[in-house]
PDB file of C-alpha atoms in Angstrom:
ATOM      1  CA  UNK A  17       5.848 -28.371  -0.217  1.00  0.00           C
ATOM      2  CA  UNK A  18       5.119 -28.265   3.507  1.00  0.00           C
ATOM      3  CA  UNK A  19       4.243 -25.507   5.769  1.00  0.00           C
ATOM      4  CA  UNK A  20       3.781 -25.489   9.894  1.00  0.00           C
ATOM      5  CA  UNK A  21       0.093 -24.486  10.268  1.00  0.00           C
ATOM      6  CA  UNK A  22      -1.116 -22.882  13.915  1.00  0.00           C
ATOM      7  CA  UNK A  23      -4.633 -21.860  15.424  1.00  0.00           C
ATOM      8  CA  UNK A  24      -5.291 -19.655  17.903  1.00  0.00           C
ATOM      9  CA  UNK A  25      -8.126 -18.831  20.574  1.00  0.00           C
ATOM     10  CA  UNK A  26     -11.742 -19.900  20.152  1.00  0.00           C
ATOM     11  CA  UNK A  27     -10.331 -21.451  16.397  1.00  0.00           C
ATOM     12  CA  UNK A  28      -7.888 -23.799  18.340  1.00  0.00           C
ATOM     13  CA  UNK A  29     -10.228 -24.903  20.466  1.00  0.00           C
ATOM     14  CA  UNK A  30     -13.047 -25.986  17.550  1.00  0.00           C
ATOM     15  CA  UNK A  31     -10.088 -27.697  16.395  1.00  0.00           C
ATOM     16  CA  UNK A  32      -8.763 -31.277  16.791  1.00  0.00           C
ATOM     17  CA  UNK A  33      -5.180 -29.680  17.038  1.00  0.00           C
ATOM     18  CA  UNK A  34      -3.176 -26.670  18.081  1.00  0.00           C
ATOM     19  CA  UNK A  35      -0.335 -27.236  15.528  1.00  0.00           C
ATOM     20  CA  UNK A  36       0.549 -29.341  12.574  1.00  0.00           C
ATOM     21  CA  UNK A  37       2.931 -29.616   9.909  1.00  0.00           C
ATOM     22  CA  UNK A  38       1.317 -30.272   6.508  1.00  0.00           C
ATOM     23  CA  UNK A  39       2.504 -31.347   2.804  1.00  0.00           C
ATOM     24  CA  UNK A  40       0.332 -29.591   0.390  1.00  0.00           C
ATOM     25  CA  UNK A  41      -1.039 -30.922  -2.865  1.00  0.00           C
ATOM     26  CA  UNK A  42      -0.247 -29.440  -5.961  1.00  0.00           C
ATOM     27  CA  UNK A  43      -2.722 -26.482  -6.434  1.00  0.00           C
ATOM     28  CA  UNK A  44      -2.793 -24.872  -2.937  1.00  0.00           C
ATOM     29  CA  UNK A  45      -0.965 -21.951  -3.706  1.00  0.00           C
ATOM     30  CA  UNK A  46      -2.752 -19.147  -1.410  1.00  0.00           C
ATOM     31  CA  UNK A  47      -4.080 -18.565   2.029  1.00  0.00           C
ATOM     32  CA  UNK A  48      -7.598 -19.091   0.825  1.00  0.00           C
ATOM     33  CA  UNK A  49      -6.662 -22.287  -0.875  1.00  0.00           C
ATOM     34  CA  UNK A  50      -4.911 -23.728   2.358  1.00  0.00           C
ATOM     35  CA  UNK A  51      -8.187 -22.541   4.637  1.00  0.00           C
ATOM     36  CA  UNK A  52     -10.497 -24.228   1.943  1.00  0.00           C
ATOM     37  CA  UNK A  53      -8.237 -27.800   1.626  1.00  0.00           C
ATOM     38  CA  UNK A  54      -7.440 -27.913   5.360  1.00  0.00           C
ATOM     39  CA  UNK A  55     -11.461 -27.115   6.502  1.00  0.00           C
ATOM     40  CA  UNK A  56     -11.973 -29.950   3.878  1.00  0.00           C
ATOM     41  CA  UNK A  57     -10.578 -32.551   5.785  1.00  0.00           C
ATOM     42  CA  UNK A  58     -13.203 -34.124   7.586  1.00  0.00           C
ATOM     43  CA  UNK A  59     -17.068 -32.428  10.416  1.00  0.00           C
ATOM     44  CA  UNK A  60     -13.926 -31.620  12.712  1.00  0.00           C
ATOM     45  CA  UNK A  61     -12.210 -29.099  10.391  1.00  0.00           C
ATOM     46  CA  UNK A  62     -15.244 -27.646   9.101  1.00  0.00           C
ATOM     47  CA  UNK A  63     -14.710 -24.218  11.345  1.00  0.00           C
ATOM     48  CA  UNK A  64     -11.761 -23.382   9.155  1.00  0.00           C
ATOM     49  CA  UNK A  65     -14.554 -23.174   6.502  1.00  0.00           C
ATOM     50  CA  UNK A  66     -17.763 -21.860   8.360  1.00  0.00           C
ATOM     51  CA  UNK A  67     -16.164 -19.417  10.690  1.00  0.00           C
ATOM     52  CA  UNK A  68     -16.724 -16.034   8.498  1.00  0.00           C
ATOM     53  CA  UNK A  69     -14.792 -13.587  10.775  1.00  0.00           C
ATOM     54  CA  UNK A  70     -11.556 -15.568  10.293  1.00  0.00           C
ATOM     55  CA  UNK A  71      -8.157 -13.673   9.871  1.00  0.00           C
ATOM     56  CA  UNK A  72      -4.372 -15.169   8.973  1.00  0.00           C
ATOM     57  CA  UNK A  73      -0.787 -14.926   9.255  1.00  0.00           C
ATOM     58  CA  UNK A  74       1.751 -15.393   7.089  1.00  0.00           C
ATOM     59  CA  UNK A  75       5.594 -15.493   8.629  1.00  0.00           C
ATOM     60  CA  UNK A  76       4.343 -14.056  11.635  1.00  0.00           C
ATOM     61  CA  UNK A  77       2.521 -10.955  10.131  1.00  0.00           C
ATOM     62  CA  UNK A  78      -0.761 -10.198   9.059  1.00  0.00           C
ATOM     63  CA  UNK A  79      -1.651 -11.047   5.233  1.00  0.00           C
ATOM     64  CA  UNK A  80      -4.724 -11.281   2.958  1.00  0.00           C
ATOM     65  CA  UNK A  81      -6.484 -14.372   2.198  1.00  0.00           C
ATOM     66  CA  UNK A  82      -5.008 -13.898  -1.632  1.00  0.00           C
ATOM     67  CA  UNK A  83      -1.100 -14.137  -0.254  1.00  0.00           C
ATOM     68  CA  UNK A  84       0.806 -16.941  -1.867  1.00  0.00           C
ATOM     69  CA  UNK A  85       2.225 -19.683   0.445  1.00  0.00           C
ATOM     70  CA  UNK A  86       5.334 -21.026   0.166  1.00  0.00           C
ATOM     71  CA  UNK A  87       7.688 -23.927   0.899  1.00  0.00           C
ATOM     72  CA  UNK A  88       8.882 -23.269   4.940  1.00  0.00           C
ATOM     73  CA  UNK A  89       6.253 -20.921   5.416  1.00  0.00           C
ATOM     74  CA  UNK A  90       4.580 -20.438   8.869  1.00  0.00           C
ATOM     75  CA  UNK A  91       0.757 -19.813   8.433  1.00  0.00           C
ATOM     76  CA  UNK A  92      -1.375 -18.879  11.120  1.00  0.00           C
ATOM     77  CA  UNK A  93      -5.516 -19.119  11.123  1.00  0.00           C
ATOM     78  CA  UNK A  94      -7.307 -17.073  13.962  1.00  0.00           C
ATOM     79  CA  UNK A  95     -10.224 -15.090  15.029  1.00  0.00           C
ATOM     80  CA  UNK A  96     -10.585 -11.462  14.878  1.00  0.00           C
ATOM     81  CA  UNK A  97      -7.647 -10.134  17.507  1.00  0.00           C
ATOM     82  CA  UNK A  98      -8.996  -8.981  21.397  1.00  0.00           C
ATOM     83  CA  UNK A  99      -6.094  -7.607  23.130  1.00  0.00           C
ATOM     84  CA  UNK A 100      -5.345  -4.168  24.945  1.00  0.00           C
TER      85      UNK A 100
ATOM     86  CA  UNK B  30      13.919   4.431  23.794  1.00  0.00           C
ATOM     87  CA  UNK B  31      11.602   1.519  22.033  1.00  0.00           C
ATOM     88  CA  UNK B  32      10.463  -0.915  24.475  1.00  0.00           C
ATOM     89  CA  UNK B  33       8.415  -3.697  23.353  1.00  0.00           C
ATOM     90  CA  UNK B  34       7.565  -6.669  26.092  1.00  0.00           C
ATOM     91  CA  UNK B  35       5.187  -9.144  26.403  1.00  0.00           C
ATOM     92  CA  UNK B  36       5.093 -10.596  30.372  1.00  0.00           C
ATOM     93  CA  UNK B  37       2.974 -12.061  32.612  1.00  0.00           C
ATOM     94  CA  UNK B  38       4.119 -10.181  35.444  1.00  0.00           C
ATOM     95  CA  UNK B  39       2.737  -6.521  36.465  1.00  0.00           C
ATOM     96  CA  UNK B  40       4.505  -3.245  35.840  1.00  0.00           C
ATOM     97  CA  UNK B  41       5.226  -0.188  37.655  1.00  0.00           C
ATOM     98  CA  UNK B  42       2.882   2.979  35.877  1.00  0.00           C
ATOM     99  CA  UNK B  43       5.216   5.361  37.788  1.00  0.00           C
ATOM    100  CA  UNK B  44       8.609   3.827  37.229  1.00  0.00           C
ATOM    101  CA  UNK B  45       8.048   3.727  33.213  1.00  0.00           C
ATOM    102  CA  UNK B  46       6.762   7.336  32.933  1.00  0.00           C
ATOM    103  CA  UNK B  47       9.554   8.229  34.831  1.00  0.00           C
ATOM    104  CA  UNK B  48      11.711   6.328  32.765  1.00  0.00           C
ATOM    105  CA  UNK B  49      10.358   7.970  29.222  1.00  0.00           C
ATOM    106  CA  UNK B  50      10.495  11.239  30.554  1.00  0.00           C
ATOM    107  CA  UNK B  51      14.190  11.041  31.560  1.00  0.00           C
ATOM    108  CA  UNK B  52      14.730   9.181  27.773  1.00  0.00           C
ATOM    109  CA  UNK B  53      16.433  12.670  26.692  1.00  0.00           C
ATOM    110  CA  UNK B  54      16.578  16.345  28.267  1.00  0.00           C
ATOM    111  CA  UNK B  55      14.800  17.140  25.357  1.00  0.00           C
ATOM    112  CA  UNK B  56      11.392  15.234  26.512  1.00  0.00           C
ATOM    113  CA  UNK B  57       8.827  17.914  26.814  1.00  0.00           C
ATOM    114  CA  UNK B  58       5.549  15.300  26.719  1.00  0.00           C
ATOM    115  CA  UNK B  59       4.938  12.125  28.222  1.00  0.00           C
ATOM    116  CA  UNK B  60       1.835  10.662  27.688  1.00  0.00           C
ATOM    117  CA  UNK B  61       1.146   7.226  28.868  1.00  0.00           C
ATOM    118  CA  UNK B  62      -2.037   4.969  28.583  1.00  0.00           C
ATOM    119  CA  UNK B  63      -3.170   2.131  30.746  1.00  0.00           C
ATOM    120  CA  UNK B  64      -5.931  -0.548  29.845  1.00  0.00           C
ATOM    121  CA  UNK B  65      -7.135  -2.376  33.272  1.00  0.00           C
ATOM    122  CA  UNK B  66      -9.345  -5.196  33.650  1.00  0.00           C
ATOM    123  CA  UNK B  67     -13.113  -4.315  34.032  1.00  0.00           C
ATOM    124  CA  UNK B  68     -15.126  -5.884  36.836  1.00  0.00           C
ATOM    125  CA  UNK B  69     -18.699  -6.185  37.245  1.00  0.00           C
ATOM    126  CA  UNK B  70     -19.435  -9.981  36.032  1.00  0.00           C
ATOM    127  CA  UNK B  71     -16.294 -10.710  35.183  1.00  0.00           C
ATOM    128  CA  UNK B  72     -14.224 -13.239  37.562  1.00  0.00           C
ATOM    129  CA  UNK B  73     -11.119 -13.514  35.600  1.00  0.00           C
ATOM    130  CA  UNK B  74      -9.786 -12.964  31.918  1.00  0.00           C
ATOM    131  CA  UNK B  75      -7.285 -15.056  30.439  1.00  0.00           C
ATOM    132  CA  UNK B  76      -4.959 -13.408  27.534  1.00  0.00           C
ATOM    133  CA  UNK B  77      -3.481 -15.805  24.936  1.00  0.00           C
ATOM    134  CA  UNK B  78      -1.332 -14.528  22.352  1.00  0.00           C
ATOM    135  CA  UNK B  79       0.768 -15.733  19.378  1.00  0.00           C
ATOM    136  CA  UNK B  80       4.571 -15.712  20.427  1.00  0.00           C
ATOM    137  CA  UNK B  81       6.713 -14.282  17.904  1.00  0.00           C
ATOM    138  CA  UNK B  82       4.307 -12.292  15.846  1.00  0.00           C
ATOM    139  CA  UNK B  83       2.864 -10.385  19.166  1.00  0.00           C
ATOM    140  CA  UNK B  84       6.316  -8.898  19.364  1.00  0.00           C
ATOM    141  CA  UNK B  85       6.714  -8.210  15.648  1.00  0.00           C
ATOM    142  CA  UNK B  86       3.267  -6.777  15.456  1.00  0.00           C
ATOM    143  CA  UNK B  87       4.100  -4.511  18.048  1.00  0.00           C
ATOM    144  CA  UNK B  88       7.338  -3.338  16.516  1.00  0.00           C
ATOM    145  CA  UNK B  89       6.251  -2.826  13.648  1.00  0.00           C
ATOM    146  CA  UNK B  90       3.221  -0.138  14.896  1.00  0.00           C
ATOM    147  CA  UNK B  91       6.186   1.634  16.896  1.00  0.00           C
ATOM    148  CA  UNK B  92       8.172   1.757  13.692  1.00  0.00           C
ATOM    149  CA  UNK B  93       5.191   3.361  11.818  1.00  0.00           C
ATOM    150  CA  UNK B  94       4.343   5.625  14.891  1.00  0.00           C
ATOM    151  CA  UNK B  95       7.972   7.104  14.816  1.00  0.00           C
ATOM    152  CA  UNK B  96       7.673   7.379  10.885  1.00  0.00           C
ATOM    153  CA  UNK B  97       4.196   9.219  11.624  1.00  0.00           C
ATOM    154  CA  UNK B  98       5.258  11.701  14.761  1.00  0.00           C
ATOM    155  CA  UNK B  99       8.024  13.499  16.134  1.00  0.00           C
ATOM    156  CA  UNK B 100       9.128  10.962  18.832  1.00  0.00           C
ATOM    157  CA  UNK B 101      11.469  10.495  21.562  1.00  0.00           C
ATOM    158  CA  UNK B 102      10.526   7.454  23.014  1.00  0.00           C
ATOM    159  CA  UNK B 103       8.105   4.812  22.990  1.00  0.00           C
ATOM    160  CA  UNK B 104       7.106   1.914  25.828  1.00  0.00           C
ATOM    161  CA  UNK B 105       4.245  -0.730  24.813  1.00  0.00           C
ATOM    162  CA  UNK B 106       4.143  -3.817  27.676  1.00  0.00           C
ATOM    163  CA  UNK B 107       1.236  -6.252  27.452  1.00  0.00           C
ATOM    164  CA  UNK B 108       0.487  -8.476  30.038  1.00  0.00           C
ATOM    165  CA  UNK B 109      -0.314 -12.365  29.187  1.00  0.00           C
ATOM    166  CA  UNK B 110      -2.400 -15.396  31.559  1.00  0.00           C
ATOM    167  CA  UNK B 111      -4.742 -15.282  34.238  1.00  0.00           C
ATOM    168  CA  UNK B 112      -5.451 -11.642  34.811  1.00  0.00           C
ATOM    169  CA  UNK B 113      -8.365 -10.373  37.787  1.00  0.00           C
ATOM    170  CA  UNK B 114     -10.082  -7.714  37.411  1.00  0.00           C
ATOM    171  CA  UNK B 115      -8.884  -3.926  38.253  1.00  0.00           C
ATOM    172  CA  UNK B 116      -5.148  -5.457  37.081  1.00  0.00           C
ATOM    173  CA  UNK B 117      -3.259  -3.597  34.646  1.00  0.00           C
ATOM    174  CA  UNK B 118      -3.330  -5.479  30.936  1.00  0.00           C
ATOM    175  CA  UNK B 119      -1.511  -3.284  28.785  1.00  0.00           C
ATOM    176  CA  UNK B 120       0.993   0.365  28.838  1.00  0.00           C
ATOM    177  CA  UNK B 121       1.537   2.087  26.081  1.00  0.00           C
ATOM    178  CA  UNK B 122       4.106   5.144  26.780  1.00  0.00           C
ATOM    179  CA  UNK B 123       4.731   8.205  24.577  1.00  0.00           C
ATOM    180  CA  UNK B 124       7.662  10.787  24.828  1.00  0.00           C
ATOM    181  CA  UNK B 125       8.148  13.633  22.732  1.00  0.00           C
ATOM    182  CA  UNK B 126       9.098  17.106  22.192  1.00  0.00           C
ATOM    183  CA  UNK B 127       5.510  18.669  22.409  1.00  0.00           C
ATOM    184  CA  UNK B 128       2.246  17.157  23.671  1.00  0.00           C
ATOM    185  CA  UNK B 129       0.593  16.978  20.591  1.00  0.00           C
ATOM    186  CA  UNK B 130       2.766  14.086  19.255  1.00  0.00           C
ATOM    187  CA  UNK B 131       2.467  12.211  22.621  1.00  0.00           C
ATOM    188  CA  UNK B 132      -0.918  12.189  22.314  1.00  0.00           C
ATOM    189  CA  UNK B 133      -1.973  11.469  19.046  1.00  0.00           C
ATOM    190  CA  UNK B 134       1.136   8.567  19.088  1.00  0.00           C
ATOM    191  CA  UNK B 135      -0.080   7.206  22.072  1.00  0.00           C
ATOM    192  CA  UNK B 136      -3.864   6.853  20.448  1.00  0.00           C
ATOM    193  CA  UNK B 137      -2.820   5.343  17.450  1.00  0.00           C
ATOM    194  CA  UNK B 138      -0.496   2.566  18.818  1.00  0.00           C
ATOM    195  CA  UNK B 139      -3.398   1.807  21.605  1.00  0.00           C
ATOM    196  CA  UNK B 140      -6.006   1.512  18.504  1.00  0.00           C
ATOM    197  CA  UNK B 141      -4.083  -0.067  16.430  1.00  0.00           C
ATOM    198  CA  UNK B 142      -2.538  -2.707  18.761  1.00  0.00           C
ATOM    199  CA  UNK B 143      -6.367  -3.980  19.788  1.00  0.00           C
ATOM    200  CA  UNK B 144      -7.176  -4.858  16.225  1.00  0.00           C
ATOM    201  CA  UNK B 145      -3.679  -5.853  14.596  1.00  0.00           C
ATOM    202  CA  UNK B 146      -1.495  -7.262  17.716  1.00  0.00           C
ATOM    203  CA  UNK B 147      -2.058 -11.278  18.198  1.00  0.00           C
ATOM    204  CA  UNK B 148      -3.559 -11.168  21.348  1.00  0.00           C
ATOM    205  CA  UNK B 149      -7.154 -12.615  22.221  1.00  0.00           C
ATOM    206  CA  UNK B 150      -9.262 -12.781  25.866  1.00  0.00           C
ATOM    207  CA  UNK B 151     -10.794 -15.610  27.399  1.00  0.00           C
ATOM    208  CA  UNK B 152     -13.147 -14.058  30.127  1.00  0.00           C
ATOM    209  CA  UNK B 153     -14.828 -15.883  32.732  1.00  0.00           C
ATOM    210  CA  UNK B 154     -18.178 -15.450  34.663  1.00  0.00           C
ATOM    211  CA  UNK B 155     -19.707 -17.297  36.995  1.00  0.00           C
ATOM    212  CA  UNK B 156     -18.332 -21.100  36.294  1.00  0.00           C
ATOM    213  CA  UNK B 157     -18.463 -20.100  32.642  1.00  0.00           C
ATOM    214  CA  UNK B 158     -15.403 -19.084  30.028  1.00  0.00           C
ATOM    215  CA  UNK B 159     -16.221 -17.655  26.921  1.00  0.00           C
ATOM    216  CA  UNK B 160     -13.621 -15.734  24.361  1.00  0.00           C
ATOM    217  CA  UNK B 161     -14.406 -11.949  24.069  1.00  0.00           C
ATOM    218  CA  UNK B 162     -15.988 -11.244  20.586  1.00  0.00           C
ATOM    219  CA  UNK B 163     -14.037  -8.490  18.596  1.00  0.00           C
ATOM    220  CA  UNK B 164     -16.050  -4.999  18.308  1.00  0.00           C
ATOM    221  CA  UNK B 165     -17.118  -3.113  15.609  1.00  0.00           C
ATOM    222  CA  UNK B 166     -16.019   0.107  16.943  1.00  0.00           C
ATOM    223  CA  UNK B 167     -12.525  -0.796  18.085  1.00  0.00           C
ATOM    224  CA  UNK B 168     -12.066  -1.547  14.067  1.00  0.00           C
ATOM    225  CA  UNK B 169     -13.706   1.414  13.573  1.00  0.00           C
ATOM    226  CA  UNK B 170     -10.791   3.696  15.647  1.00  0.00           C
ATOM    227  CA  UNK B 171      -8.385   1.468  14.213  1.00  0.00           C
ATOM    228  CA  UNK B 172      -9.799   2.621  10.515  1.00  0.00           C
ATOM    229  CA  UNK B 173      -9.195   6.233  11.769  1.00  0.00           C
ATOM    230  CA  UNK B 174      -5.087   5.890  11.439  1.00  0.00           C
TER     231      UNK B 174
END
């Protein structure tokens, strides 16, 4: 199963990338699972983890961290929205 | 009648009240709001946002205001990049019937598009950029709706 994974704002930049496209493990079937194995990954993913305020996408809309993922999906990860 | 766009350019306040009020002859209400770019200590803000889903997002609140109110037209623009301060950032147009749809329309989509719409800011100070931190009482207005 892979999904295209994107970060946004002050997330992107405590980030080593903007973007990536990622095969998950058998297992990761939610938002909160992909957060947990992605921030996993190594000190330089650890904000995925740490950072409380956190919100996410899935398909371009707003979902709950208990959403499923799915094969094709688009996830987002980002901090709290700031516009208007 | 519902106008969504995302630009980096400026818009005309005049020209798109003009334009919602002349949406029907049966416009009664226009009420239009316009967030700006506070000075002070602030050099420049910088607005990213999430391509795509910033449009959706934003459809999707004028779907649920026109589900909510009696309606006649709706315009939300948001600006995007390197704004200074006293520039324009965001419009958010209401036309209806009576006033009393305009304006309660008009509040929701405003609070609801700063805690739901994709968009963040990146302000700068004196040699320093920092993102802007997401309030507790802009969720709070949101909550209202």
């Amino acid at each position: 199963m892979a999904v295209r994974v994107l970060y946004f704002a002050a997330l992107r930049d405590a980030l080593p990338l903007a973007e990536e496209s990622v095969a998950l493990p058998a297992g990761v079937e939610t938002m909160a699972a992909l957060r947990a194995w992605l921030g996993a990954r190594g000190e330089a993913w650890a904000p995925l983890v740490t950072w409380k305020t956190l919100r996410c996408a899935r398909n371009q809309a707003l979902c709950a961290w208990d959403e499923p993922v799915r094969d094709g999906d688009e996830v987002a990860f980002f901090p709290p929205v700031t516009g208007g | 009648m519902w106008t969504v766009r995302v630009q980096i350019e400026d818009f005309d306040v005049g020209a798109e009240d003009e334009r919602l009020q002349g949406a029907s002859p049966e416009v009664g209400a226009v009420v239009s709001f316009v967030g700006t770019v506070r000075g002070g200590e602030v050099r420049s803000m910088t607005l990213e946002h999430y391509p795509g889903m910033t449009e959706k997002s934003l459809e999707a609140l004028v779907e649920e205001a026109r589900r909510r109110w009696s309606l006649i037209a709706v315009t939300v623009i948001h600006r995007v990049g390197r704004l200074m301060p006293g520039e324009r950032i965001v419009f958010v147009g209401v036309a209806s019937r009576h006033r009393a749809d305009a304006f309660a329309a008009c509040e929701f989509l405003i609070d609801r598009l700063k805690t739901e719409a994709p968009f963040w800011k990146k302000e700068e100070t004196e040699g320093v950029a920092r993102w802007v931190e997401a309030r507790e009482s802009d969720e709070k207005r949101a909550r209202r709706w």
